[in-house]
Coordinates of C-alpha atoms and ligand atoms in Angstrom, one line a residue:
M19 CA 25.5 61.1 -72.5
S20 CA 25.2 64.7 -71.2
F21 CA 28.1 66.4 -69.5
L22 CA 29.2 69.7 -68.0
Y23 CA 32.4 71.2 -69.3
N24 CA 33.8 74.4 -67.9
L25 CA 35.8 76.5 -70.4
C26 CA 37.0 79.0 -67.8
S27 CA 36.1 80.0 -64.2
S28 CA 37.6 82.9 -62.3
S29 CA 37.0 86.6 -61.7
S30 CA 38.4 87.2 -65.2
G31 CA 36.2 84.9 -67.2
N32 CA 33.4 82.4 -66.9
A33 CA 31.8 80.0 -69.5
T34 CA 30.3 76.6 -69.2
F35 CA 28.9 74.1 -71.7
I36 CA 26.2 71.7 -70.9
G37 CA 25.0 69.0 -73.3
S38 CA 26.2 66.2 -75.5
Q39 CA 27.7 65.9 -79.0
A40 CA 24.2 66.0 -80.3
E41 CA 22.9 69.1 -78.6
G42 CA 23.8 71.6 -75.9
F43 CA 24.1 75.2 -74.8
F44 CA 26.5 77.6 -73.0
I45 CA 26.0 79.3 -69.7
D46 CA 27.8 82.7 -69.8
M47 CA 30.4 83.7 -72.4
G48 CA 33.3 85.3 -70.6
T49 CA 35.9 83.9 -73.1
G50 CA 37.0 84.4 -76.7
V51 CA 35.7 82.8 -79.9
R52 CA 39.0 80.9 -80.3
T53 CA 38.6 79.1 -77.0
V54 CA 35.0 78.2 -77.8
F55 CA 35.8 76.8 -81.2
R56 CA 38.8 74.9 -79.9
F57 CA 36.5 73.3 -77.3
L58 CA 33.9 72.4 -79.9
K59 CA 36.5 70.9 -82.2
D60 CA 38.2 68.9 -79.4
A61 CA 34.8 67.6 -78.1
R62 CA 33.6 66.9 -81.7
I63 CA 30.6 69.0 -81.3
D64 CA 29.1 70.6 -84.5
K65 CA 28.3 74.3 -84.4
K66 CA 24.7 73.3 -85.4
A67 CA 24.4 71.4 -82.1
I68 CA 24.5 74.6 -80.0
Q69 CA 21.0 75.7 -79.2
G70 CA 21.7 78.9 -77.3
I71 CA 23.6 80.9 -74.7
F72 CA 22.1 81.5 -71.2
I73 CA 23.5 84.6 -69.5
T74 CA 23.6 85.0 -65.7
H75 CA 24.2 88.7 -65.6
E76 CA 26.0 91.5 -67.6
H77 CA 29.3 91.8 -65.8
S78 CA 32.2 91.6 -68.2
D79 CA 33.7 88.4 -66.8
H80 CA 30.5 86.6 -68.0
V81 CA 29.8 88.3 -71.3
K82 CA 33.1 89.6 -72.8
G83 CA 33.1 87.1 -75.6
L84 CA 29.4 87.2 -76.3
S85 CA 29.0 89.8 -79.1
T86 CA 31.9 88.4 -81.2
L87 CA 30.8 84.8 -80.7
L88 CA 27.3 85.7 -81.9
K89 CA 28.7 86.8 -85.3
Y90 CA 30.1 83.3 -85.9
L91 CA 27.4 81.4 -84.0
P92 CA 24.1 83.3 -84.3
V93 CA 22.2 81.4 -81.6
P94 CA 19.5 82.8 -79.3
V95 CA 20.5 84.5 -76.1
Y96 CA 18.4 83.6 -73.0
A97 CA 18.4 85.9 -70.0
T98 CA 16.1 87.9 -67.7
R99 CA 14.6 91.1 -69.1
G100 CA 16.9 93.2 -66.9
T101 CA 20.0 91.4 -68.1
L102 CA 19.0 91.6 -71.8
L103 CA 18.3 95.3 -71.5
A104 CA 21.6 95.9 -69.7
L105 CA 23.4 94.0 -72.5
Y106 CA 21.6 96.0 -75.1
E107 CA 22.4 99.3 -73.5
K108 CA 26.1 98.3 -73.3
G109 CA 26.0 97.6 -77.0
I110 CA 26.8 93.9 -76.4
L111 CA 23.5 92.8 -77.9
H112 CA 21.7 94.6 -80.8
N113 CA 18.6 94.2 -82.9
G114 CA 20.2 91.6 -85.2
N115 CA 20.5 89.2 -82.2
R116 CA 17.8 86.8 -81.0
M117 CA 17.0 87.7 -77.5
I118 CA 14.7 85.5 -75.5
P119 CA 13.5 86.9 -72.1
L120 CA 13.2 84.3 -69.3
N121 CA 10.4 84.5 -66.8
G122 CA 10.4 80.9 -65.8
P123 CA 11.7 77.5 -67.0
A124 CA 12.9 77.4 -70.6
D125 CA 12.4 74.2 -72.6
I126 CA 15.5 73.6 -74.7
G127 CA 16.0 70.3 -76.4
R128 CA 16.6 67.6 -73.8
F129 CA 16.8 70.1 -71.0
I130 CA 14.6 72.4 -68.9
V131 CA 16.7 75.4 -67.7
T132 CA 15.3 77.4 -64.8
P133 CA 16.6 80.8 -63.6
Y134 CA 16.7 81.6 -59.9
A135 CA 17.2 85.2 -58.8
T136 CA 20.5 85.9 -57.0
S137 CA 21.5 88.8 -54.8
H138 CA 24.3 90.5 -56.8
D139 CA 25.1 94.0 -57.9
A140 CA 23.8 93.6 -61.4
A141 CA 20.5 94.5 -63.2
E142 CA 18.6 91.2 -62.7
S143 CA 21.1 88.4 -62.0
V144 CA 20.3 84.8 -61.8
C145 CA 21.8 81.3 -61.4
Y146 CA 20.5 78.3 -63.3
Q147 CA 19.2 74.9 -62.6
I148 CA 19.5 72.5 -65.5
Q149 CA 17.2 69.5 -65.6
E150 CA 17.7 66.8 -68.1
K151 CA 14.3 65.4 -69.1
N152 CA 14.1 61.9 -67.5
G153 CA 17.6 62.5 -66.2
A154 CA 19.9 64.2 -63.7
T155 CA 19.7 67.7 -62.4
A156 CA 22.6 70.2 -62.1
A157 CA 23.1 73.8 -61.1
V158 CA 25.5 76.6 -62.2
C159 CA 25.5 79.0 -59.3
T160 CA 28.0 81.9 -59.1
D161 CA 28.1 85.6 -58.3
L162 CA 25.8 85.9 -55.3
G163 CA 26.2 87.7 -52.0
Y164 CA 24.4 85.0 -50.0
V165 CA 22.5 81.8 -50.6
S166 CA 18.7 82.4 -50.3
E167 CA 16.4 79.7 -49.0
E168 CA 15.0 79.3 -52.5
I169 CA 18.4 78.7 -54.0
E170 CA 19.4 76.4 -51.2
A171 CA 16.3 74.3 -51.9
M172 CA 17.0 74.3 -55.6
L173 CA 20.6 73.2 -55.1
S174 CA 19.6 70.3 -52.8
E175 CA 17.7 68.8 -55.7
C176 CA 20.8 68.6 -57.8
S177 CA 23.4 65.8 -58.1
T178 CA 26.0 68.1 -59.8
V179 CA 26.5 71.5 -58.3
M180 CA 28.8 74.1 -59.6
L181 CA 29.0 76.6 -56.7
E182 CA 31.0 79.8 -56.2
S183 CA 33.7 79.7 -53.6
N184 CA 35.1 83.1 -54.4
H185 CA 37.4 84.3 -51.6
D186 CA 39.0 83.6 -48.3
R187 CA 37.7 86.3 -46.0
E188 CA 41.1 86.9 -44.3
M189 CA 43.0 87.0 -47.6
L190 CA 40.5 89.5 -48.9
R191 CA 40.7 91.7 -45.7
N192 CA 44.5 91.7 -45.8
G193 CA 44.8 91.8 -49.5
P194 CA 45.6 94.5 -52.1
Y195 CA 42.0 95.5 -53.0
P196 CA 40.8 99.1 -52.2
Y197 CA 38.4 99.4 -49.3
F198 CA 35.3 100.0 -51.4
L199 CA 35.9 96.9 -53.4
K200 CA 36.5 94.7 -50.3
K201 CA 33.2 96.1 -48.9
R202 CA 31.4 95.3 -52.2
I203 CA 32.7 91.7 -52.3
L204 CA 31.9 91.0 -48.7
S205 CA 28.4 92.5 -49.0
D206 CA 25.1 90.7 -49.5
S207 CA 25.3 91.6 -53.2
G208 CA 28.9 90.6 -53.7
H209 CA 30.5 87.1 -53.8
L210 CA 30.4 83.9 -51.7
S211 CA 33.3 83.3 -49.5
N212 CA 34.8 79.8 -48.9
A213 CA 33.1 79.8 -45.5
Q214 CA 29.7 80.8 -47.0
A215 CA 30.0 78.1 -49.7
A216 CA 30.9 75.5 -47.0
Q217 CA 27.9 76.4 -45.0
T218 CA 25.7 75.7 -48.0
I219 CA 27.6 72.6 -48.9
Q220 CA 27.1 71.1 -45.5
K221 CA 23.3 71.4 -45.9
L222 CA 23.5 69.9 -49.4
T223 CA 25.1 66.7 -48.0
Q224 CA 21.5 65.9 -46.8
G225 CA 20.4 65.9 -50.4
N226 CA 21.4 64.4 -53.7
L227 CA 24.9 65.9 -54.1
R228 CA 27.3 63.7 -56.0
Q229 CA 29.7 66.1 -57.8
L230 CA 30.7 69.4 -56.3
L231 CA 32.6 71.9 -58.5
L232 CA 34.0 74.9 -56.8
A233 CA 33.8 77.9 -59.1
H234 CA 34.7 81.6 -59.7
L235 CA 37.7 81.6 -57.4
S236 CA 39.3 85.0 -56.9
E237 CA 42.8 85.2 -58.3
H238 CA 44.0 87.6 -55.6
N239 CA 41.9 86.7 -52.6
N240 CA 41.8 82.9 -52.6
L241 CA 43.9 79.7 -53.1
P242 CA 42.5 76.5 -54.6
S243 CA 43.8 74.7 -51.6
L244 CA 41.9 76.9 -49.2
A245 CA 38.6 76.5 -51.1
L246 CA 39.2 72.8 -51.2
Q247 CA 40.0 72.5 -47.5
S248 CA 36.9 74.4 -46.5
S249 CA 34.6 72.3 -48.8
L250 CA 36.1 69.0 -47.8
S251 CA 35.4 69.7 -44.2
A252 CA 31.8 70.6 -45.1
V253 CA 31.3 67.5 -47.2
G254 CA 32.4 65.3 -44.3
E255 CA 31.6 61.6 -44.8
H256 CA 29.0 62.3 -47.6
P257 CA 30.0 60.3 -50.7
C258 CA 30.6 63.1 -53.2
E259 CA 33.4 64.1 -55.5
V260 CA 34.9 67.6 -54.9
Y261 CA 36.8 69.4 -57.6
V262 CA 38.2 72.9 -57.8
L263 CA 37.7 74.4 -61.2
P264 CA 40.9 75.9 -62.6
K265 CA 41.0 79.3 -64.3
W266 CA 41.1 77.6 -67.7
G267 CA 39.3 74.3 -68.4
E268 CA 41.6 71.2 -68.3
G269 CA 39.6 69.0 -70.7
R270 CA 37.6 67.3 -68.0
R271 CA 34.0 66.4 -68.6
F272 CA 31.6 65.9 -65.7
F273 CA 28.9 63.5 -66.7
L274 CA 25.5 64.4 -65.3
Ligands
ZN12 ZN1 31.6 87.0 -62.0
ZN13 ZN1 29.2 89.5 -61.3

């Protein structure tokens, strides 16, 4: 049975595994080799079962473990052309790595993984929809300034949605960040606030939503209880489980 496992989720590191013991892949690699191998050992997943790593964008909280991991686990890296080029220019990817540019759905084992463009201050950022062939559909959607109609339609097809709920607007406004950074986060190419996430979640309650995972919480400008409160109100009476992803994975698997 396929599941989603989040290894870490915050402004300092993001990485998610999707698959089963037989096969699977990562989305982003913002954590170290040791964390990845501990997860694989605990979940009894063989290294050979890992088919690739999908990258959303080149910001360090999504790729800081990538180049070292590829030395131990030389799997293909899937990303948009813009992201691959940015990673190459930063020296994170090199000619020895297998780079697979995405311009549409990727067929990977039991899954179809489709990139959707996000508005974020990176070269060519995306979020991903993951469709298990003859099975459930999930989304991993973080680092976006606003939710486009296209992304909203994509999310409404999914039963498991991992969605950014980055900051509480008041905490951010009154918090310690310098003005330029506050402006960046609040902009259309920044991050989703709890209120923006809630607006989207409310619309998703008309669709297939069954598991909602709140992701990429800011460590300085949010509280898990604020993100949860805002999403719970948005979910209303819709039958759906809501879960706030902690900074470090707690061993919980979300079956698709
Ligand atoms: Zn990020
Ligand atoms: Zn980012």
